[in-house]
Short mmCIF file of C-alpha atoms and ligand atoms in Angstrom, two decimals:
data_model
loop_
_atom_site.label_atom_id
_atom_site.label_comp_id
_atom_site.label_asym_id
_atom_site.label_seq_id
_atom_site.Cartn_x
_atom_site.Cartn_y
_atom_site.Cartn_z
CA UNK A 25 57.61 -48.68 5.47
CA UNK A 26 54.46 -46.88 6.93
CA UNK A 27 51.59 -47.54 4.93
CA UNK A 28 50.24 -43.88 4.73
CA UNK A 29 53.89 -43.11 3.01
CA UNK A 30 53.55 -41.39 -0.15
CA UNK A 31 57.06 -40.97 -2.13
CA UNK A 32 58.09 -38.05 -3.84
CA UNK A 33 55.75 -35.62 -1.66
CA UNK A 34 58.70 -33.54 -0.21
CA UNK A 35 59.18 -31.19 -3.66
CA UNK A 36 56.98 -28.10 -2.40
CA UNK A 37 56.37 -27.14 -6.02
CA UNK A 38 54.66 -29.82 -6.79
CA UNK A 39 53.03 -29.49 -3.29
CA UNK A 40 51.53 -26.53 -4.48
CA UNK A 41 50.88 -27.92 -7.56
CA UNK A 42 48.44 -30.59 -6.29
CA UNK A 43 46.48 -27.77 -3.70
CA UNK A 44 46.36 -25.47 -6.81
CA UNK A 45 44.66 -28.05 -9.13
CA UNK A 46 42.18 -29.13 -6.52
CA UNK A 47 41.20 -25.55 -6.43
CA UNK A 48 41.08 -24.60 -9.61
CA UNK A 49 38.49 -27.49 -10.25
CA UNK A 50 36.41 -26.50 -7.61
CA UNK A 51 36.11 -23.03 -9.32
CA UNK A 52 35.65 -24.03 -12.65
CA UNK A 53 39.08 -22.34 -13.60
CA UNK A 54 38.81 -22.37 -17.55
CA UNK A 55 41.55 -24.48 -19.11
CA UNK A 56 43.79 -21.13 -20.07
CA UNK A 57 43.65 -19.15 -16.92
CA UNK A 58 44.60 -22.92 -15.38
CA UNK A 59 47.88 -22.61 -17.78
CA UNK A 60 48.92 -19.02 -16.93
CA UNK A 61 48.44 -19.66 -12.75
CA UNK A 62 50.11 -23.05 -12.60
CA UNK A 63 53.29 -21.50 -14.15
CA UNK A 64 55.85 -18.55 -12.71
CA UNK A 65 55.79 -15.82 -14.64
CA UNK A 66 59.91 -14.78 -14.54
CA UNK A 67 62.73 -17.06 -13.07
CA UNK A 68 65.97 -15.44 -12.65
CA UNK A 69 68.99 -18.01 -11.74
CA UNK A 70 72.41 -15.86 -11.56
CA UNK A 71 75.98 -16.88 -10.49
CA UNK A 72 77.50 -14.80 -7.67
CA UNK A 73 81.26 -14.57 -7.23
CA UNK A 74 82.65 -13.88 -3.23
CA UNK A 75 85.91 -13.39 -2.08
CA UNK A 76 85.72 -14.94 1.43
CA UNK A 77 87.58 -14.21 4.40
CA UNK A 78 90.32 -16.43 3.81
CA UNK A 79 91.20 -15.03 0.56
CA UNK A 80 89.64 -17.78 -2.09
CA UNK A 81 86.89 -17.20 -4.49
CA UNK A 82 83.58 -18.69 -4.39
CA UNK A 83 80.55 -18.88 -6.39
CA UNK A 84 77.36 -18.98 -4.63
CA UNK A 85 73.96 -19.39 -6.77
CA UNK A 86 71.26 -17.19 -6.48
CA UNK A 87 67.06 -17.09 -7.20
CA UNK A 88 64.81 -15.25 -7.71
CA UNK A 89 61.27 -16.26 -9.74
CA UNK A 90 58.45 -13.94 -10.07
CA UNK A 91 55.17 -15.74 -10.11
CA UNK A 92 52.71 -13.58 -10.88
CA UNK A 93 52.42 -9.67 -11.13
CA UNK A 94 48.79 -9.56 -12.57
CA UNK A 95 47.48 -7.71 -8.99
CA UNK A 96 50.90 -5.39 -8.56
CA UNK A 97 54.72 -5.91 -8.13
CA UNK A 98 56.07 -8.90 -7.00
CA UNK A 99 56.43 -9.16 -3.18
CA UNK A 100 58.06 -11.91 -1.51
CA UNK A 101 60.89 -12.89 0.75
CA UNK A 102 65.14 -13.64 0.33
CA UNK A 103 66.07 -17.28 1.72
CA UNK A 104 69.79 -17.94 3.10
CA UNK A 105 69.73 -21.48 3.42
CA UNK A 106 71.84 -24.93 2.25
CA UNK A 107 68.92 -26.46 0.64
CA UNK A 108 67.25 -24.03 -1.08
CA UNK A 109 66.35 -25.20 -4.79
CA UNK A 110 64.96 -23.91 -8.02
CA UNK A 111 61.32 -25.66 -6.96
CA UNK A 112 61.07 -24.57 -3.43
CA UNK A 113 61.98 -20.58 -4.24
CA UNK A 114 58.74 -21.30 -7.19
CA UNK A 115 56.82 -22.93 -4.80
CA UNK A 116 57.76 -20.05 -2.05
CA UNK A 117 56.78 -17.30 -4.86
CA UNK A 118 53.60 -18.74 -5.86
CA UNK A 119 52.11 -19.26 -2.47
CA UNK A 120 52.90 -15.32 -2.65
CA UNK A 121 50.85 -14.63 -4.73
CA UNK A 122 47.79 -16.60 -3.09
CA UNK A 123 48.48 -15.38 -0.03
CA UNK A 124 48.94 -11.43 -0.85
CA UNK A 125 45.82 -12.20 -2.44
CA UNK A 126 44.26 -13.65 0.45
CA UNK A 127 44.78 -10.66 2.79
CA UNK A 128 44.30 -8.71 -0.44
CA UNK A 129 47.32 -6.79 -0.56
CA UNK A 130 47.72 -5.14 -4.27
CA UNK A 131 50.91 -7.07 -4.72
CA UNK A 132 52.12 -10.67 -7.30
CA UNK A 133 54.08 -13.05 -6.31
CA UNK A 134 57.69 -13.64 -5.73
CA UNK A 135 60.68 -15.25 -3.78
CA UNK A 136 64.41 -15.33 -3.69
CA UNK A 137 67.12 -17.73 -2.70
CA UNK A 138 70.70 -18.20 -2.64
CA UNK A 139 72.09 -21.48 -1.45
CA UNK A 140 74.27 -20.97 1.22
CA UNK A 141 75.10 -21.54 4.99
CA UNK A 142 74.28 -18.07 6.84
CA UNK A 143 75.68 -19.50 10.77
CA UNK A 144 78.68 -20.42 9.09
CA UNK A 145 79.23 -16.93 7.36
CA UNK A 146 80.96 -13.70 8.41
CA UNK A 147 79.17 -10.49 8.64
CA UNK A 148 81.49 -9.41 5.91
CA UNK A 149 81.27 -12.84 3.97
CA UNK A 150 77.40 -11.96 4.25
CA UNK A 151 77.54 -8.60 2.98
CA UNK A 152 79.29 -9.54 -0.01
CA UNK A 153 76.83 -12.35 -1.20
CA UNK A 154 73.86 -10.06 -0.46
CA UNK A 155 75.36 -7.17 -2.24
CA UNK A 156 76.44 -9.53 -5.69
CA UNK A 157 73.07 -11.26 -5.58
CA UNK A 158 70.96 -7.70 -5.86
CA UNK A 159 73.52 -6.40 -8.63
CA UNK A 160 72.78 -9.33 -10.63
CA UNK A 161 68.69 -9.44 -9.98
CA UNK A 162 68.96 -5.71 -10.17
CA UNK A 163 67.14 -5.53 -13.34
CA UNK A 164 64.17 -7.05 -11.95
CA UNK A 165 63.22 -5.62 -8.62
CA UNK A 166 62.03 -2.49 -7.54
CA UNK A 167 59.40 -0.45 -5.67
CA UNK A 168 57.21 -0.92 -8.79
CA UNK A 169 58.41 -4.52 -9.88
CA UNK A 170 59.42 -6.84 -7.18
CA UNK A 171 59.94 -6.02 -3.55
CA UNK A 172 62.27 -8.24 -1.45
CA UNK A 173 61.52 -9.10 2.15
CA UNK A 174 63.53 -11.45 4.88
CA UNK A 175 62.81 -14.93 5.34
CA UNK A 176 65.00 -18.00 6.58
CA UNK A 177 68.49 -16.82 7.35
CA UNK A 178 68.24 -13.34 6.24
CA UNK A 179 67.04 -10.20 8.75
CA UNK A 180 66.78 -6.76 8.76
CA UNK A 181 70.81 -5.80 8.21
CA UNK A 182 70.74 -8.09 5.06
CA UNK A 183 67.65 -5.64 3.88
CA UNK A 184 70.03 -2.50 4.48
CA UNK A 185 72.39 -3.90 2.02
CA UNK A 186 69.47 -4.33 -0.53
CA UNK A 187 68.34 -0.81 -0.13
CA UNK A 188 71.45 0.33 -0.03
CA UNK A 189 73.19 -1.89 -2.99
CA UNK A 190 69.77 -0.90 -5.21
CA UNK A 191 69.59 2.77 -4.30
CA UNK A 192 73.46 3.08 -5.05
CA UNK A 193 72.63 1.79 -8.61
CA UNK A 194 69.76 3.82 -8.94
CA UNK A 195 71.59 6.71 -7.91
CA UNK A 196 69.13 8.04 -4.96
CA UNK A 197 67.86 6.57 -1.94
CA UNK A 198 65.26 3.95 -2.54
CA UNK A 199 63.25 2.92 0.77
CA UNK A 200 60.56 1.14 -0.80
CA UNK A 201 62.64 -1.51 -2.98
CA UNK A 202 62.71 -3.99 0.16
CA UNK A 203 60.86 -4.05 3.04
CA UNK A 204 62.22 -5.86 6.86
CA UNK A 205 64.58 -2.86 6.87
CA UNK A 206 65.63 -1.31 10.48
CA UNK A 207 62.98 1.25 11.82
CA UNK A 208 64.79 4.61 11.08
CA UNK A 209 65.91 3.36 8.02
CA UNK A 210 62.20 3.40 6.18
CA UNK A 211 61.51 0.22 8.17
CA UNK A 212 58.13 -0.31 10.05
CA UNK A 213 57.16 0.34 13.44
CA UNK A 214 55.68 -3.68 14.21
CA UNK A 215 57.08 -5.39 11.07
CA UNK A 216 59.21 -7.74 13.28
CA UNK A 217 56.55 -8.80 15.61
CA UNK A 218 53.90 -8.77 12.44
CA UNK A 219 54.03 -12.73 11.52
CA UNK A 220 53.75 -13.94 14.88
CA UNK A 221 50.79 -11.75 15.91
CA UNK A 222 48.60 -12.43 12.96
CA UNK A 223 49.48 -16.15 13.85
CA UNK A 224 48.04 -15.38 17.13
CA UNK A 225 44.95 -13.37 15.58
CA UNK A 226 44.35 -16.43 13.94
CA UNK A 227 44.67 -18.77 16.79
CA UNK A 228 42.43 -16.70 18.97
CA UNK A 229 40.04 -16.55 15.68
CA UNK A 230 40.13 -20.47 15.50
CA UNK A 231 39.75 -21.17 19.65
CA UNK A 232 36.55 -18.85 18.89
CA UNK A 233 35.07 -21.22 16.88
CA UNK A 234 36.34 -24.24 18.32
CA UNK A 235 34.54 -23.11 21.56
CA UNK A 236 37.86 -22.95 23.69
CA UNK A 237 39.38 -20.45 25.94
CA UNK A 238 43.36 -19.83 25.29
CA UNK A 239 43.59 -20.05 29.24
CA UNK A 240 42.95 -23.61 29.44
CA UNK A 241 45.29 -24.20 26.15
CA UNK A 242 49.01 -25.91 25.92
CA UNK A 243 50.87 -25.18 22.58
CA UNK A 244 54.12 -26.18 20.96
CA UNK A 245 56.06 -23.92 18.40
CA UNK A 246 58.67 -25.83 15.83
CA UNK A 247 61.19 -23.06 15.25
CA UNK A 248 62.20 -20.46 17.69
CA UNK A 249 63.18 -17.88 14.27
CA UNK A 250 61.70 -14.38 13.53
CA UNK A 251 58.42 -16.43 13.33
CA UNK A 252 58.71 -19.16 16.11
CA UNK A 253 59.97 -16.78 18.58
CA UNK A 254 57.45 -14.12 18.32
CA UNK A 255 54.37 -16.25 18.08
CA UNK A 256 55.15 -18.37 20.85
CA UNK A 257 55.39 -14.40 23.18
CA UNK A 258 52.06 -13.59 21.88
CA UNK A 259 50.56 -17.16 22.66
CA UNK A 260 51.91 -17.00 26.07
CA UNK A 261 50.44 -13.28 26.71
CA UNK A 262 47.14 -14.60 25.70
CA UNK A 263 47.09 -17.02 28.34
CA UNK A 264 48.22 -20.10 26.47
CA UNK A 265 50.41 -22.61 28.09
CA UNK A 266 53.55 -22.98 25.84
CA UNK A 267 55.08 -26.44 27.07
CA UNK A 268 57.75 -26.80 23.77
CA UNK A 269 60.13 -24.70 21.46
CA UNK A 270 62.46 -25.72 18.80
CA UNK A 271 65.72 -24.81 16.67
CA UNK A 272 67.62 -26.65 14.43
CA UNK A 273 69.77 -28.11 17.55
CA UNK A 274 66.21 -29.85 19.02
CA UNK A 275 63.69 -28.96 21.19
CA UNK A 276 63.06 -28.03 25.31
CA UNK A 277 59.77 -29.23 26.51
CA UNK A 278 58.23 -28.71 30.23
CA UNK A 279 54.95 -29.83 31.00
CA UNK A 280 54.16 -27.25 33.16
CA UNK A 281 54.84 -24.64 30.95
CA UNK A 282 58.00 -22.82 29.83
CA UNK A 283 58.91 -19.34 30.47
CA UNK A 284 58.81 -17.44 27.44
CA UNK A 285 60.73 -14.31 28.14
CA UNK A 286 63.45 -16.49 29.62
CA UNK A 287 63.79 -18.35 26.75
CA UNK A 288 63.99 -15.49 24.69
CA UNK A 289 66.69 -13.93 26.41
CA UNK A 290 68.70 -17.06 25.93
CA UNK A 291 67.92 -17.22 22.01
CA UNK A 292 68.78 -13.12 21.92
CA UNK A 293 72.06 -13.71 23.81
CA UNK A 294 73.21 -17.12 22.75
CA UNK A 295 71.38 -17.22 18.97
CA UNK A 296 70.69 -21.21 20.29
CA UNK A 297 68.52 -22.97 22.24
CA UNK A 298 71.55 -25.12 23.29
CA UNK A 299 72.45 -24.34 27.08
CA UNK A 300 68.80 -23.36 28.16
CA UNK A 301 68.96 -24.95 31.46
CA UNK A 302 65.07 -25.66 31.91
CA UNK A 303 63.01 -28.51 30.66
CA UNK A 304 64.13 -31.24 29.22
CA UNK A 305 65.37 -32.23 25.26
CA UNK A 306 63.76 -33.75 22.68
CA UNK A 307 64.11 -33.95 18.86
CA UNK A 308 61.53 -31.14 16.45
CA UNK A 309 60.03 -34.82 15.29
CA UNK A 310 58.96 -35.35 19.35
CA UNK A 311 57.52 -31.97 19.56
CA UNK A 312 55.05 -32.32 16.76
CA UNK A 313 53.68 -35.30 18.14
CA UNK A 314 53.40 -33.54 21.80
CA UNK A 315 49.93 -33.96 23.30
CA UNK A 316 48.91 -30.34 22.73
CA UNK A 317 46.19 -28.45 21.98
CA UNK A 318 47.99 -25.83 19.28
CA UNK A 319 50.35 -26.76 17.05
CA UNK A 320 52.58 -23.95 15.31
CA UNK A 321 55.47 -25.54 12.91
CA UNK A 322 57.31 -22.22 12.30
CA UNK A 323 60.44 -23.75 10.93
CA UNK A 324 60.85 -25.02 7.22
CA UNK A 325 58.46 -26.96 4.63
CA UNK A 326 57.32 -30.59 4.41
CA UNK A 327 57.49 -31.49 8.52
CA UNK A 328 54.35 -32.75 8.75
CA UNK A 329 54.18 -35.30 6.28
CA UNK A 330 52.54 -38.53 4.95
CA UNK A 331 55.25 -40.49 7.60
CA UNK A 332 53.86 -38.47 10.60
CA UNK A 333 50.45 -36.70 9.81
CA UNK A 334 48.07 -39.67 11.73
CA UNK A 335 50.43 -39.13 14.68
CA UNK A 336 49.80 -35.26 15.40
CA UNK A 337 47.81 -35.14 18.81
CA UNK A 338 47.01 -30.67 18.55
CA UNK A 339 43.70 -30.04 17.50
CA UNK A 340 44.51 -26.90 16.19
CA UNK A 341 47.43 -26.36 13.46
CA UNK A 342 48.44 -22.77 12.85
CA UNK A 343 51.05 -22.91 10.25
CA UNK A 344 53.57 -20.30 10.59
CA UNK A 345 56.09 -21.85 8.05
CA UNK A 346 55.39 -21.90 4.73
CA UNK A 347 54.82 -25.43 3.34
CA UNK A 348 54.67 -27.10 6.75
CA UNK A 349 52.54 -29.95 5.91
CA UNK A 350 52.82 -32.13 2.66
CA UNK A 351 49.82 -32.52 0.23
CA UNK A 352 49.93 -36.07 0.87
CA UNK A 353 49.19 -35.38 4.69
CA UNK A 354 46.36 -33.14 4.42
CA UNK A 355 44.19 -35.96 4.14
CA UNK A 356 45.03 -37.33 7.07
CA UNK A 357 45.14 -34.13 8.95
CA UNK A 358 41.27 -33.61 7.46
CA UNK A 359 40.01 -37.59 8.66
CA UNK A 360 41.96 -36.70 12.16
CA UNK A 361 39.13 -33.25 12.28
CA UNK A 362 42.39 -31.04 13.00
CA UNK A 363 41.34 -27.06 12.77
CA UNK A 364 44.35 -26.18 10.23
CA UNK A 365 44.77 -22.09 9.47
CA UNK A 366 46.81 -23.09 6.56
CA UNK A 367 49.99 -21.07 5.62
CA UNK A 368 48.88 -18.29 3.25
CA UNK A 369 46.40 -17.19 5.76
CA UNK A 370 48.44 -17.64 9.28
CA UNK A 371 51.26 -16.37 8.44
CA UNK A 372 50.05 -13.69 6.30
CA UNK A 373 50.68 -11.15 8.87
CA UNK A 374 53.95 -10.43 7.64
CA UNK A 375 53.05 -9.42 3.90
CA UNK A 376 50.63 -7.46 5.49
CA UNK A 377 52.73 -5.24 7.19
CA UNK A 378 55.33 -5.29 4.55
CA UNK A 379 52.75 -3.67 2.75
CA UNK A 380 52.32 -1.18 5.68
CA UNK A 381 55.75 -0.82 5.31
CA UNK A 382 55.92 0.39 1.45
CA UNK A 383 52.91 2.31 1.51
CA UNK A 384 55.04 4.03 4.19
CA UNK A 385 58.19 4.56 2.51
CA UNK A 386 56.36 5.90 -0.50
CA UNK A 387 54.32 8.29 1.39
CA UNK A 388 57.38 9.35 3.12
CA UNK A 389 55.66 8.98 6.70
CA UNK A 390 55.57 6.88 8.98
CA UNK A 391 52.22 5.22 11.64
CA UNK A 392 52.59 4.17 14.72
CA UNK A 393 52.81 1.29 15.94
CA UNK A 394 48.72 1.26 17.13
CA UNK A 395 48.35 2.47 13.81
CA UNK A 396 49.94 -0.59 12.16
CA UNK A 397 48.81 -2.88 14.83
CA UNK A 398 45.10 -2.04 14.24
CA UNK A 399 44.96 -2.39 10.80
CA UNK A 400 46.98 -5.36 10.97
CA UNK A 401 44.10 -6.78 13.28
CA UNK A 402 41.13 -5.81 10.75
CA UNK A 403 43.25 -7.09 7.63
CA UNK A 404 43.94 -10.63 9.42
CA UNK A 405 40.46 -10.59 11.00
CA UNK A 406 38.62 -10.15 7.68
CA UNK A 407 41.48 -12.83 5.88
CA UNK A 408 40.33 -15.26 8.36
CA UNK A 409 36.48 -14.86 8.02
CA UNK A 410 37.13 -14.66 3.92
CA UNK A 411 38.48 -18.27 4.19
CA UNK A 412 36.28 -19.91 6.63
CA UNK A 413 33.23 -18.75 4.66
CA UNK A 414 34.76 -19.88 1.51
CA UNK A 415 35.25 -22.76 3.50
CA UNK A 416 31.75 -23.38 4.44
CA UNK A 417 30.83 -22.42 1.26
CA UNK A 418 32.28 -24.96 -1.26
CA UNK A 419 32.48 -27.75 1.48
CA UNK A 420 36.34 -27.55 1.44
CA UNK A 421 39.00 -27.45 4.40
CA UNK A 422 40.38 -24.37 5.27
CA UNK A 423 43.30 -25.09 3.24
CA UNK A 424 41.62 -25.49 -0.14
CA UNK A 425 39.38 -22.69 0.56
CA UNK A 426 42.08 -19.66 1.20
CA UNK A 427 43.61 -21.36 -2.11
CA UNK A 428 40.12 -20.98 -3.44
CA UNK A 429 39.62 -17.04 -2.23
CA UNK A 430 43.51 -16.26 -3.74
CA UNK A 431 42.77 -18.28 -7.08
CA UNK A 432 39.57 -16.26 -7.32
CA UNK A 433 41.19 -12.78 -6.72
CA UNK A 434 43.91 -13.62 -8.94
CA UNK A 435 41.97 -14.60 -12.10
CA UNK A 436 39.66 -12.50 -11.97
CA UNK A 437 41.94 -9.36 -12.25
CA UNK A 438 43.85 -11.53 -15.26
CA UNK A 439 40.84 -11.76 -17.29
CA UNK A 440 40.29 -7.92 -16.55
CA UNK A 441 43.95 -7.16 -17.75
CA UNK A 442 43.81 -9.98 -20.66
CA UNK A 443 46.58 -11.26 -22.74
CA UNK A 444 48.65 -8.92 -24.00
CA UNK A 445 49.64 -10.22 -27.54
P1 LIG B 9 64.45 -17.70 10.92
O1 LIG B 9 65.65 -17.97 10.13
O2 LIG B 9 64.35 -16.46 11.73
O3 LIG B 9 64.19 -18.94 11.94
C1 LIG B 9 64.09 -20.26 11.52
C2 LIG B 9 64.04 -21.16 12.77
O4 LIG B 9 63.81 -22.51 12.35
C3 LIG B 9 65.34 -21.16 13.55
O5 LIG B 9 65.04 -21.32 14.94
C4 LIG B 9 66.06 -22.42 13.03
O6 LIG B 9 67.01 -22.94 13.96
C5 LIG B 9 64.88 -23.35 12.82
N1 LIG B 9 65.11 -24.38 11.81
C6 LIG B 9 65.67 -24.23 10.59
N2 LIG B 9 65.68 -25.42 9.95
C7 LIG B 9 65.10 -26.31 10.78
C8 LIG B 9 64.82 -27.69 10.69
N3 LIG B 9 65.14 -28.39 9.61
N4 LIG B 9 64.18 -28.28 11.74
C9 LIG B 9 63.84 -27.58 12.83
N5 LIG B 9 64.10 -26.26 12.98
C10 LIG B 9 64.72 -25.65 11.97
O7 LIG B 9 63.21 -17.83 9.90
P2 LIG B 9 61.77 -17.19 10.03
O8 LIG B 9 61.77 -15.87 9.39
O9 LIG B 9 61.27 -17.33 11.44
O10 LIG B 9 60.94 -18.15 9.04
C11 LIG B 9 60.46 -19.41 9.48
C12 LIG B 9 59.39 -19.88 8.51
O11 LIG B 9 58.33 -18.91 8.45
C13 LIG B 9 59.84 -20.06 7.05
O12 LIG B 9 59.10 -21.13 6.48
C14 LIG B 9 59.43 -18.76 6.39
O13 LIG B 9 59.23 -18.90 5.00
C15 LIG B 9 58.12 -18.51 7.10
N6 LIG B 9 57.67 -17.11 7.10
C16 LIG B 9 58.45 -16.12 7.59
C17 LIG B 9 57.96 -14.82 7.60
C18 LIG B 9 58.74 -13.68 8.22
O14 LIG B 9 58.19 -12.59 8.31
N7 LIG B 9 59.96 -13.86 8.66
C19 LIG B 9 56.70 -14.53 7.08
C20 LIG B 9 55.93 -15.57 6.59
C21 LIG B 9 56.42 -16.86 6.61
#
């Protein structure tokens, strides 16, 4: 067994858990405040009955918690995956809340999840499961309460359903209940590429202060998703040398670089990298340990991890995924003097412009894309310099210190509200 192996470190809740309490006792959180943070506010767990395609009935279960909706309504993505569980939808809805308050965004915390295999269901199969799942949660979402987003396995067609499931209910056409939905349908001009370019913000933001130029810079990108894809374009039109890029089937690496647009045009035709004649394969454990300069896991949680942390060559980690590295790894990651721009910061850009994206829908018009670009830029700019202050401030790493600024944020504006009794 590796010696740096810590067991038990793969539950993202209690992942969170251990950032959170680190935190809190650098801010002298008092012990009630501690109590109310630490726990969700609302967990919804609901059954949800599907014909399939072949005529049998199953039952598919379905998430959605509610951490906190001290600073406004819950805001957080919907998860279509196998392995989703109770603790990694809390964990997923509390880092909401941090990180909307991180980027300050007047929006709680929340996430969804139903367990289930999206590449191995039909469109129909698909639109039956979302539809079920937002009849049953009904109750609890809404443009004032909780506003779904996409995340793993779901997109902007599986948002359509929401609005349209929810506004059918509600008996008039609700844009702002979800946000990911198509442009023309109250969806935002930028919202797709949003994630991946404030990754890239943040990048550039951290090769600032690291004293390098992107142009002499080699990355690798773990996931080649909404996220993965999108991040890896921008990195490549800012001069960085992207050598490797996942899925779930492995990875393509090429030394000298790959190219980009190619390999999107693959992914958009083939929804795979399998086939992609260039480079050569590896496994998505290879490509973290690639001798880059940038690192961007922009898969799923808990790949970086007590087994594999003291083995990551990048000197700069900008984590796209949410949960990428384990608690038990950050040490090492901090001895090793890696730059990490931590998830609720990097990969804030897409709450950001899901924001964009209500205030929108609510307003009833619409920016363009300049217009959500640039305010995109100041709102990740100003994240960025928030944390690395905070940083600098309470001698903390980056990670502990945008946990720090969202902690803050959040308490203060409970002990404003108080305890309603
Ligand atoms: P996606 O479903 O579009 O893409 C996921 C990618 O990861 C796919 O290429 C898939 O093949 C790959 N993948 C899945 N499981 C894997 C595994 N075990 N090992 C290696 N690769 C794997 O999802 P996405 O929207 O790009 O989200 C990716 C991550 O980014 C998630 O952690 C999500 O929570 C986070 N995130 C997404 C957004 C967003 O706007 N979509 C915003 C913030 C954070």
């Amino acid at each position: 067994m590796n010696p740096n192996q810590v067991i038990g470190e793969e539950n993202p809740f209690e992942a969170m858990h251990a950032r959170f309490d680190l935190a809190a006792n650098k801010l002298g959180l008092d012990q009630g405040l501690y109590r109310i943070l630490r726990t969700p506010d609302r967990e919804l767990t609901v059954a949800i009955p599907v014909y399939m395609d072949d005529g049998s009935l199953q039952v598919f279960t379905g998430y959605r918690v509610q951490h906190s909706l001290a600073r406004g309504p819950a805001k957080g993505g919907i998860r279509y995956d196998p392995n989703v569980t109770i603790d990694e939808v809390r964990a997923l809805a509390a880092w909401m809340t941090w990180k909307c308050a991180v980027v300050n965004v007047p929006f709680g915390g929340g996430k969804g999840g139903v367990v289930c295999s999206p590449s191995k269901l039909s469109m129909g199969e698909m639109e039956r499961i979302t539809r079920r799942y937002v009849a049953n949660i009904l109750d609890i979402i809404g443009p004032d309460r909780d506003v779904p987003a996409p995340d793993m396995g779901t997109n902007g067609q599986v948002m359509a359903w929401i609005m349209d499931t929810y506004s059918m209910h509600v008996r008039k056409a609700s844009t702002a209940v979800v946000t990911g939905k198509p442009v023309g349908l109250g969806g935002s001009l930028g919202r797709i590429e949003a994630t991946g370019r404030g990754l890239q913000i943040c990048a550039r933001e951290a090769l600032k202060m690291m004293g390098r130029d992107p142009k002499t810079c080699t990355a690798a990108v773990q996931g080649a998703g909404n996220v993965g894809q999108v991040t890896a374009m921008y990195l490549d039109q800012m001069g960085v040398k992207v050598c490797a890029i996942s899925d779930i089937t492995g990875a393509i690496v090429d030394e000298k670089g790959l190219d980009v647009t190619a390999v999107r045009t693959h992914l958009a035709k083939f929804r795979t990298l399998e086939g992609y004649g260039e480079g050569d394969r590896i496994t998505n454990a290879q490509l973290l340990e690639l001798p880059v300069d940038i690192l961007v896991p922009a898969a799923t949680e808990n790949v970086i991890n007590s087994r594999n942390a003291a083995n990551i060559k990048a000197k700069l980690l900008v984590e796209g995924a949410n949960g990428p590295v384990t608690a038990a790894a950050d040490k090492l990651l901090d001895e090793k003097g890696v730059f990490v721009v931590p998830d609720i910061l990097a990969n804030a850009g897409g709450v950001s412009v899901s924001y964009f994206e209500w205030v929108q829908d609510r307003m009833g018009y619409f920016w363009t894309e300049k217009e959500v670009d640039d305010r995109l830029e100041a709102m990740m700019t100003k994240a960025f310099s928030d944390v690395v202050d905070m940083a600098r401030r309470f001698e903390v790493s980056n990670r502990i210190a945008a946990y720090l600024l969202g902690i803050d944020r959040v308490a203060k504006i409970t002990r404003m509200r108080g305890i309603y009794a």
